[in-house]
Coordinates of C-alpha atoms and ligand atoms in Angstrom, one line a residue:
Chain A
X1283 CA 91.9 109.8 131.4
X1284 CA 89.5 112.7 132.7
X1285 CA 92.2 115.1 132.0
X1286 CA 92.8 114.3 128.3
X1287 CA 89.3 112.5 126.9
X1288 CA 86.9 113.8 129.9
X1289 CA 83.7 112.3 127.6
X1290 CA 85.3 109.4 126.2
X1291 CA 87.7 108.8 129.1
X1292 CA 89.3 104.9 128.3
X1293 CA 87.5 104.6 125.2
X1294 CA 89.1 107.7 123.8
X1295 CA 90.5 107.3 120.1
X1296 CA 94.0 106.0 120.0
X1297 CA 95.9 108.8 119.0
X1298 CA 94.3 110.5 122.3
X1299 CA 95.3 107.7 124.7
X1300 CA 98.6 107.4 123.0
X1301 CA 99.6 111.2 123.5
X1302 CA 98.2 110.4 127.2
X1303 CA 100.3 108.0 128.1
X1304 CA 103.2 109.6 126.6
X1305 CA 102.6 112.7 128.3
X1306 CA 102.1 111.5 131.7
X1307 CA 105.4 109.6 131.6
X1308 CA 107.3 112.1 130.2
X1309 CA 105.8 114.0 133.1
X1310 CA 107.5 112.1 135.1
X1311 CA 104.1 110.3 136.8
X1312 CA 104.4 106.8 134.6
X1313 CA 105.0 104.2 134.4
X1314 CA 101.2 103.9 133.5
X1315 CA 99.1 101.1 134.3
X1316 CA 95.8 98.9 132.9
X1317 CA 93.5 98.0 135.4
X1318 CA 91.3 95.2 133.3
X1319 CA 89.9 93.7 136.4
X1320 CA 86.4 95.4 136.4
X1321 CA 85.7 94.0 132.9
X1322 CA 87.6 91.2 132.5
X1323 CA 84.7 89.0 131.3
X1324 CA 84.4 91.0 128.5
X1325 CA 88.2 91.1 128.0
X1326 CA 88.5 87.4 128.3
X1327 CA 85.3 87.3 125.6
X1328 CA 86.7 89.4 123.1
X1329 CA 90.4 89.4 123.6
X1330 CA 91.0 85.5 124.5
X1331 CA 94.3 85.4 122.4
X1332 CA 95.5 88.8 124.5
X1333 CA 94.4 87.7 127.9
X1334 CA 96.3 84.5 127.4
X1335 CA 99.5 86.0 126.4
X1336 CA 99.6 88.0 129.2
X1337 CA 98.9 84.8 130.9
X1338 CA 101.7 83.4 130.1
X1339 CA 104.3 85.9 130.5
X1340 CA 103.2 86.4 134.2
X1341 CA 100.7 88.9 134.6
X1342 CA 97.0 87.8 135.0
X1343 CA 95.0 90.6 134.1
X1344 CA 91.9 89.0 135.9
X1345 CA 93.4 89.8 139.8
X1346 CA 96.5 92.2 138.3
X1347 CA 98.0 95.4 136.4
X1348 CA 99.5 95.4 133.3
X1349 CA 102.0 98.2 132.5
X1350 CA 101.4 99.5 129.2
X1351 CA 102.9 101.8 126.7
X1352 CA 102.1 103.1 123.2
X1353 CA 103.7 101.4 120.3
X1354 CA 104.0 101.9 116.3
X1355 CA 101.1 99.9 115.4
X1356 CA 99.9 101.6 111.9
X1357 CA 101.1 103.7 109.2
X1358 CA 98.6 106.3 108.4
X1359 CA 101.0 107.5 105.6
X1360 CA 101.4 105.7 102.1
X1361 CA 101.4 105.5 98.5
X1362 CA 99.0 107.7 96.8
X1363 CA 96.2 105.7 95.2
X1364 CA 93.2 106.5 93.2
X1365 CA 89.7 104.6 93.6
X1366 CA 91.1 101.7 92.0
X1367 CA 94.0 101.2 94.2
X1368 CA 96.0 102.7 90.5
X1369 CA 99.0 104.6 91.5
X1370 CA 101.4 107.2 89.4
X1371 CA 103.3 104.8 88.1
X1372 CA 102.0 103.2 85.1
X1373 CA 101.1 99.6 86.6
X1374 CA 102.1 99.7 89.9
X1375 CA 99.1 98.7 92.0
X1376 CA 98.7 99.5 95.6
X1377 CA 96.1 98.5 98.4
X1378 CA 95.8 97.9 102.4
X1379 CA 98.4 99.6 104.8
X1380 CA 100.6 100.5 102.4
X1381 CA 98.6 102.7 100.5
X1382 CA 98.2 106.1 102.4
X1383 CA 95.4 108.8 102.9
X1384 CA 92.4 106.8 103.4
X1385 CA 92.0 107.3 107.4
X1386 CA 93.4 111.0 107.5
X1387 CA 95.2 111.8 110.9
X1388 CA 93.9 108.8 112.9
X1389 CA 93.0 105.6 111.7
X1390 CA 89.9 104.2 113.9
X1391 CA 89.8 100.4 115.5
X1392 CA 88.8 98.0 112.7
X1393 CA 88.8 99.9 109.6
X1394 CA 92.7 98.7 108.2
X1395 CA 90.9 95.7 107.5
X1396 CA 87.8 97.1 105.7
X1397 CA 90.5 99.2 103.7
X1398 CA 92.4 96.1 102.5
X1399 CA 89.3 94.1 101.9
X1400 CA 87.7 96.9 99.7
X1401 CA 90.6 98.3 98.0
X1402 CA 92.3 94.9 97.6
X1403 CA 89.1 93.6 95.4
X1404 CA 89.3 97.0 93.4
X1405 CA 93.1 97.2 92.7
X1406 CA 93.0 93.3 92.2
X1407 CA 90.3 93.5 89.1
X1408 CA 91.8 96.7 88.1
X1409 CA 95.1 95.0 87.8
X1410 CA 94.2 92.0 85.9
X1411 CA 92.4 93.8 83.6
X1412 CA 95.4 96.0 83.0
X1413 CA 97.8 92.7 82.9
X1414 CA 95.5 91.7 79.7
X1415 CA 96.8 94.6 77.8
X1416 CA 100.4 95.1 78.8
X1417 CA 103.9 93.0 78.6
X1418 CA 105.3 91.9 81.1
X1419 CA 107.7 94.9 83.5
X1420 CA 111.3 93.3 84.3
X1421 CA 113.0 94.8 87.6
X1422 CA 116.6 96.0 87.5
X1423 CA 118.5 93.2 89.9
X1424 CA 120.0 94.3 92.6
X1425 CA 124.0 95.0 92.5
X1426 CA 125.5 95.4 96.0
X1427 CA 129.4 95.6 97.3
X1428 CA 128.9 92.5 99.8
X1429 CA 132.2 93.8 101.3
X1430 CA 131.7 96.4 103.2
X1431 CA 131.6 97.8 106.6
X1432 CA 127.7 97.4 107.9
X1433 CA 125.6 94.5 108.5
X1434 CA 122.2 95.6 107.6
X1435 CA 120.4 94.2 110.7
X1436 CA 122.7 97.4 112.7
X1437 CA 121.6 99.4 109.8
X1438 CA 117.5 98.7 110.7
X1439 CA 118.7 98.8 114.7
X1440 CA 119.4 102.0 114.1
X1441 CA 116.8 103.4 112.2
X1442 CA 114.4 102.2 115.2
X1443 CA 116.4 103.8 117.4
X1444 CA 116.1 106.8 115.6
X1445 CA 112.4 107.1 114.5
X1446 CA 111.6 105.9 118.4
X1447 CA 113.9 108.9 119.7
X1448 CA 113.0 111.5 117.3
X1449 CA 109.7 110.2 116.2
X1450 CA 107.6 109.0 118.7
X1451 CA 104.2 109.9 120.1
X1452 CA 105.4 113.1 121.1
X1453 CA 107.9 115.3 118.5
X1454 CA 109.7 118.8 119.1
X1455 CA 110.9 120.5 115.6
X1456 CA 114.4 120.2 116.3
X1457 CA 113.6 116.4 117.0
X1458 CA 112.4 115.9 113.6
X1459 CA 115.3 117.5 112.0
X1460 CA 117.9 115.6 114.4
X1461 CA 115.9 112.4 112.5
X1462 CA 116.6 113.8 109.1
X1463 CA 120.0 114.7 110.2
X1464 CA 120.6 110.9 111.7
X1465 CA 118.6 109.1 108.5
X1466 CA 121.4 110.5 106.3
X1467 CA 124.1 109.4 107.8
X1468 CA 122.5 105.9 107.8
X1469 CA 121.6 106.3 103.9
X1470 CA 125.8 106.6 103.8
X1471 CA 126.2 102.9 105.3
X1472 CA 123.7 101.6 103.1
X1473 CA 126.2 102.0 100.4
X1474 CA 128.5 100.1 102.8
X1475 CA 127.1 96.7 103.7
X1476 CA 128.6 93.3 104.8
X1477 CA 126.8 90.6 103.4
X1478 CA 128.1 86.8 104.1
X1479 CA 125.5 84.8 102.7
X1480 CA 123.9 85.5 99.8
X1481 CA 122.0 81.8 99.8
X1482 CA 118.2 81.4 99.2
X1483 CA 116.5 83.0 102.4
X1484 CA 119.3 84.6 103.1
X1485 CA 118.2 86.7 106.3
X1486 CA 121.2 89.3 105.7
X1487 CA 119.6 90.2 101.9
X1488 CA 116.1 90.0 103.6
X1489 CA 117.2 92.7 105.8
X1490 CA 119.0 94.8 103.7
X1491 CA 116.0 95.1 101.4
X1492 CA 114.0 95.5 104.6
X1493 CA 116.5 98.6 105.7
X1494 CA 116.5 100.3 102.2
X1495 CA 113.0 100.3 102.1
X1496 CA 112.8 101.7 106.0
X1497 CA 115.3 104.5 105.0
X1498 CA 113.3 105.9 102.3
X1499 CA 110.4 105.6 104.8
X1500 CA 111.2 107.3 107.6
X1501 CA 112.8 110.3 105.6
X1502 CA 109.4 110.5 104.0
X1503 CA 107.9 110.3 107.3
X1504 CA 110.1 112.8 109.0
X1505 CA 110.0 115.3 105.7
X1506 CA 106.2 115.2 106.1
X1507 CA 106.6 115.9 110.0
X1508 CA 108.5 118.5 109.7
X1509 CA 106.4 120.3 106.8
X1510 CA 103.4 119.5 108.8
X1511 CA 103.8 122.9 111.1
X1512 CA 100.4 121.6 113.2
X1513 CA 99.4 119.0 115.7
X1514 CA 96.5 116.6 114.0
X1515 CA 95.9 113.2 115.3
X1516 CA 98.4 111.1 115.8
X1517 CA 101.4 114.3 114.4
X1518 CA 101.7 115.4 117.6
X1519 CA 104.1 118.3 117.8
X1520 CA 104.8 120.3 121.1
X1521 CA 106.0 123.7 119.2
X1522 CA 102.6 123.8 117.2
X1523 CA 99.3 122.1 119.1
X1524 CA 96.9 123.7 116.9
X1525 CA 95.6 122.6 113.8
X1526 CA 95.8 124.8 110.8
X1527 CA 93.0 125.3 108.7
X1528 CA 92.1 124.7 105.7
X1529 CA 93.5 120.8 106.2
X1530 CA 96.0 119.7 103.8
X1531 CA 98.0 116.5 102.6
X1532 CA 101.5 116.6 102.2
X1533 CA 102.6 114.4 99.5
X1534 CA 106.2 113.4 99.0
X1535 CA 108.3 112.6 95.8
X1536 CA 111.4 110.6 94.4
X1537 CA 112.8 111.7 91.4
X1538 CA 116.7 112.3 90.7
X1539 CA 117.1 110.4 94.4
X1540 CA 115.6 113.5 95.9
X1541 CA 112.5 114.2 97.8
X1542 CA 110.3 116.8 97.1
X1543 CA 107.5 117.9 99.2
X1544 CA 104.1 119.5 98.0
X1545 CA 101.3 120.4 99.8
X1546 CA 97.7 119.7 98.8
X1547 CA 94.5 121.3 100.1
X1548 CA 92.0 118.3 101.4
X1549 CA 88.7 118.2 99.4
X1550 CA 85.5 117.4 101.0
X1551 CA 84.7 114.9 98.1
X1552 CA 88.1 113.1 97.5
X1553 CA 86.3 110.1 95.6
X1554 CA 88.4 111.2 92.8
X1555 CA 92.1 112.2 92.1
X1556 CA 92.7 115.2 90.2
X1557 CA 96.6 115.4 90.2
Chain B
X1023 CA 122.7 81.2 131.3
X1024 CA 124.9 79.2 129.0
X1025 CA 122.2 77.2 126.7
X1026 CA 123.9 74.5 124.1
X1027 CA 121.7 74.8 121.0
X1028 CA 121.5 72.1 117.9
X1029 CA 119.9 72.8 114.6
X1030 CA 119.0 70.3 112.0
X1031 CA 120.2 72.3 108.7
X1032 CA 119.1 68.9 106.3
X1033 CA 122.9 68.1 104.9
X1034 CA 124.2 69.0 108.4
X1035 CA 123.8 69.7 112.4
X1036 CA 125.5 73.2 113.6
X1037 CA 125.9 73.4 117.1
X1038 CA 125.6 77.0 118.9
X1039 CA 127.0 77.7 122.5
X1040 CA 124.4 80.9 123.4
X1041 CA 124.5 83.3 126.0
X1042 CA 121.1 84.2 126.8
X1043 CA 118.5 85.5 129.8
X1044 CA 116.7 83.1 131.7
X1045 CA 113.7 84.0 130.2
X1046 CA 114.2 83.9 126.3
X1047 CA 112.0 82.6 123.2
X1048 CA 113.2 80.5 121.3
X1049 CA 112.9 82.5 118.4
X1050 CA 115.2 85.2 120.2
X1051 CA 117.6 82.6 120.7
X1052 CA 117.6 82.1 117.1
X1053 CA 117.7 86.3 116.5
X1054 CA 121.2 85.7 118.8
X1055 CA 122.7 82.9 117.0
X1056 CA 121.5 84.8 113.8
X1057 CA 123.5 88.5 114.5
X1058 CA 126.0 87.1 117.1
X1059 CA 127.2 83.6 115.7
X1060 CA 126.2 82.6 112.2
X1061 CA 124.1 84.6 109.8
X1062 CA 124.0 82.3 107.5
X1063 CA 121.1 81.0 109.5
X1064 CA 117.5 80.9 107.6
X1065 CA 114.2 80.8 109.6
X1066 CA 110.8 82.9 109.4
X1067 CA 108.7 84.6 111.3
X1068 CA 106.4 88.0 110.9
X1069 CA 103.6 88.7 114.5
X1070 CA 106.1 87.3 116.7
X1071 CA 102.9 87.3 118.9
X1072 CA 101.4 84.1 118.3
X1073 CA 98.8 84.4 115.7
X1074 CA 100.3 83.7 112.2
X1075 CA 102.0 80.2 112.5
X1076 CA 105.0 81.5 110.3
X1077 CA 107.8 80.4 112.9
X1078 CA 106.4 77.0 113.2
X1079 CA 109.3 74.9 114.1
X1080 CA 109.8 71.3 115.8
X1081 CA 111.2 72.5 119.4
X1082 CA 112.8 69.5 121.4
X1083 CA 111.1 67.3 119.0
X1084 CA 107.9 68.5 119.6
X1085 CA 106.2 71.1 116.7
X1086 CA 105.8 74.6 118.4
X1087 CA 105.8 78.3 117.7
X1088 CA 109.7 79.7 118.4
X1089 CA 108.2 83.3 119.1
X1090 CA 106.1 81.6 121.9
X1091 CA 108.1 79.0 123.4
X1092 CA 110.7 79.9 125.9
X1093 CA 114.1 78.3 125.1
X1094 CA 115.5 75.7 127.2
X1095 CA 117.3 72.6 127.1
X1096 CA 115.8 68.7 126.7
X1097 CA 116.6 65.9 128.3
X1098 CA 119.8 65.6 126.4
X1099 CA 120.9 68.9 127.7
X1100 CA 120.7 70.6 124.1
X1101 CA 117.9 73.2 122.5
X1102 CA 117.4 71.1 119.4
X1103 CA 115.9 72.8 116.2
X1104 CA 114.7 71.4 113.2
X1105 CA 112.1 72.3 110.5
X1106 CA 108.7 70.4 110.7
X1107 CA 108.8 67.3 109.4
X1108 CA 105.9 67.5 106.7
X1109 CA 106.3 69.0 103.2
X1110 CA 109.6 70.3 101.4
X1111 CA 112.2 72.0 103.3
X1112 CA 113.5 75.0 101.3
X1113 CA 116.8 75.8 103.5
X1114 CA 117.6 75.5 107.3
X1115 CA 114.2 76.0 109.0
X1116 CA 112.0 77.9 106.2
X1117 CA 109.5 75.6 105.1
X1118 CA 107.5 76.0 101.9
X1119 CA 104.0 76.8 102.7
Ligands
LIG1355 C1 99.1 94.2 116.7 C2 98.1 94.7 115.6 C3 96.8 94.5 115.7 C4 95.9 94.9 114.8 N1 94.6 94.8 114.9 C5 93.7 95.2 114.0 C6 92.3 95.1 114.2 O1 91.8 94.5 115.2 N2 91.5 95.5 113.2 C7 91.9 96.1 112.0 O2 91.1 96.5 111.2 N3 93.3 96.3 111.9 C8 94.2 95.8 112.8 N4 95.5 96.0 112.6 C9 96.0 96.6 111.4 C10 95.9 95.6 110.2 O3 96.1 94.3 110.8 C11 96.9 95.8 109.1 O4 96.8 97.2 108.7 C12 96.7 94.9 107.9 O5 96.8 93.6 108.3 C13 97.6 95.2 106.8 O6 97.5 94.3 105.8 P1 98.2 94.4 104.4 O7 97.9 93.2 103.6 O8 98.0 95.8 103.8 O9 99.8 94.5 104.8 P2 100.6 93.3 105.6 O10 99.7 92.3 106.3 O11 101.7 94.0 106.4 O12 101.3 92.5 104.4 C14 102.4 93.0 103.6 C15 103.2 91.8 103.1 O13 104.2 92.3 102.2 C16 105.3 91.5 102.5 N5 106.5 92.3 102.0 C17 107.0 93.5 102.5 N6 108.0 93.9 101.8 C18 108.2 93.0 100.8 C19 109.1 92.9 99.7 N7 110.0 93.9 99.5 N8 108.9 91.9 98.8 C20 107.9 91.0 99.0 N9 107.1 91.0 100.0 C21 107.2 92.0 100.9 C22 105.3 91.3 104.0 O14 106.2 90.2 104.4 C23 103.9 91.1 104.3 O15 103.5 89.7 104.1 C24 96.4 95.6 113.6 C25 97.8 95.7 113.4 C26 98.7 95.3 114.4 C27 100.1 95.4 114.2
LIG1356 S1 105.8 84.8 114.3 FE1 103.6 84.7 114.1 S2 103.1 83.0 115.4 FE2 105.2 83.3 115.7

């Protein structure tokens, strides 16, 4: 790690030892390694659950190497909130991971749970206060041709595929748009499922809500890459490694089934929203 | 390797003939039966690493977690499946919490 965190080296930040690894390997020097064997009392301390599942598929991090690699472990992105977890929709409350904006380009170890312990007791006493004032909101049920081409576990296949070619650690520009180009045509079979059971727990409607929902993701996600024309924390982009100043949040819309992008300088006091 | 697989779906018992690795968690086996064989199949699961309890299943008789446990056959020669004995069964394997 000298050459990428020379002060921090192992305990660099994770978007740091991420873009390492994936850096070295596509380098062609992987695959990359963790030597635990210097510390593994400490590892065996505070990571028992880790050390033992290693354990037990084979590799015993006490006399061995594990290979490693980075994977999706957070999203930084979400719904916009205000202080009280309140977001633009009259109602709709949001807190913890899927909430975006809080940790800016990197989230630090430890601090997803703070964020859903704090903004889950806000949005949670904001809500019920709301709830005492308001009837109750039906949701349109869902109407789906069962008969169609697609099963929707291929569909969210696919859309890993995609976001892990096109959207890993380490992006190009014309990767991100190959990952817009690809999410469309996967929005097309969405309209064309095969669903054969439709009983309670059914795993095929489980998934199909589950692919919908990662659709609209990850073309939010890739929009916002490819608008964000700068490398910052975990966005790492190869055609542009600096960061552009002033920093800005790009905020994405629905409306009309369309997505809209706007930009949005970042304040230094963002304790409260004014748009 | 050929692994004979039994579920306990409450009314019935299906039986699976899987194809799978050596190696293989049990809830991968079920993945397989799931995309491959019969998606009618309902089970849960969420960390798949062993810390939430969700795919909490009796394995060969004994309760275990199917993203943990590696698949193979009892004494019988059969994977057998069914949903923890304690509490209400909602479908399949998914208990009620
Ligand atoms: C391997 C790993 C290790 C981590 N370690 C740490 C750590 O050490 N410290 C730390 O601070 N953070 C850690 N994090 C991050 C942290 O655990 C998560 O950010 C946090 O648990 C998110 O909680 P949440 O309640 O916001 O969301 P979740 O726990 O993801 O809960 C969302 C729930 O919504 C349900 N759901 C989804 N869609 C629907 C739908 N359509 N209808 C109904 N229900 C739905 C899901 O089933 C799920 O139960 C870790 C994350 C991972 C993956
Ligand atoms: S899925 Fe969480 S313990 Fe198995």
């Amino acid at each position: 790690m000298k050459k990428y965190a020379p002060d921090t080296l192992e305990d660099a930040t994770r978007d740091k030892l991420s873009i390492a690894i994936a850096s070295e390997t596509a380098e062609g020097r992987g695959p990359i390694w963790l030597d635990a064997t210097e510390v593994i009392d400490q590892v065996k301390k505070e990571f028992p659950h880790e050390y033992q599942l290693c354990k037990d598929r084979g590799v015993d991090l006490a006399i061995e190497r594990a290979q490693v690699g980075p994977a999706a472990h957070f999203i930084m992105g979400g719904v916009r909130i205000d202080q009280d977890g309140q977001t633009d929709l009259d109602g709709l409350f949001a807190a913890g991971e899927v909430a975006g904006g809080l940790h800016g380009g990197n989230r630090l170890g430890n601090n997803a749970l703070s964020e859903c312990l704090v903004f889950g007791a806000r949005a949670g006493q904001k809500a019920a206060a709301y709830s005492q004032n308001s009837n109750n909101i039906s949701l349109e049920p869902l109407h789906l041709n069962l008969k169609g081409e697609h099963r929707p576990h291929e569909i969210k296949s696919e859309i890993q595929r995609v976001m892990s070619d096109y959207f890993g650690v380490i992006r190009t520009s014309e990767e991100l748009t190959t990952a817009l180009s690809e999410i469309n045509t996967i929005k097309h079979k969405l309209k064309d499922v095969h669903i054969s059971s439709i009983k309670p727990y059914s795993r095929e409607i489980i998934d199909y809500i589950e692919a919908t929902h990662m659709t609209l993701t990850a073309e939010a996600m890739t929009l916002s890459g490819i608008h964000r024309k700068e490398s910052r924390g975990a966005h790492f982009n190869s055609d542009f490694l600096e960061q552009m100043s002033p920093a800005h949040h790009i905020l994405v819309r629905l409306g009309n089934n369309q997505l809209k992008v706007l930009h949005k300088e970042v304040k230094s006091d963002e304790s409260s929203r004014q748009n | 390797m050929n692994l004979h697989v039994k579920i306990d779906r409450g009314s019935h018992v299906s039986e699976y003939h899987v194809n799978c690795p050596k190696v293989m968690t049990v809830l991968n086996v079920l993945e397989k039966i799931y995309q491959e064989h019969d998606p009618s199949i309902a089970y849960r699961f969420s960390c798949r690493t062993g810390l939430c309890t969700t795919c909490m299943m009796m394995i060969n008789g004994k309760p275990d977690l199917s993203c943990q446990k590696n698949a193979e056959a009892g004494s019988d020669g059969y994977l057998t499946l069914a949903p923890l004995p304690k509490g209400y069964t909602i479908r399949d394997l998914v208990k009620e919490y």
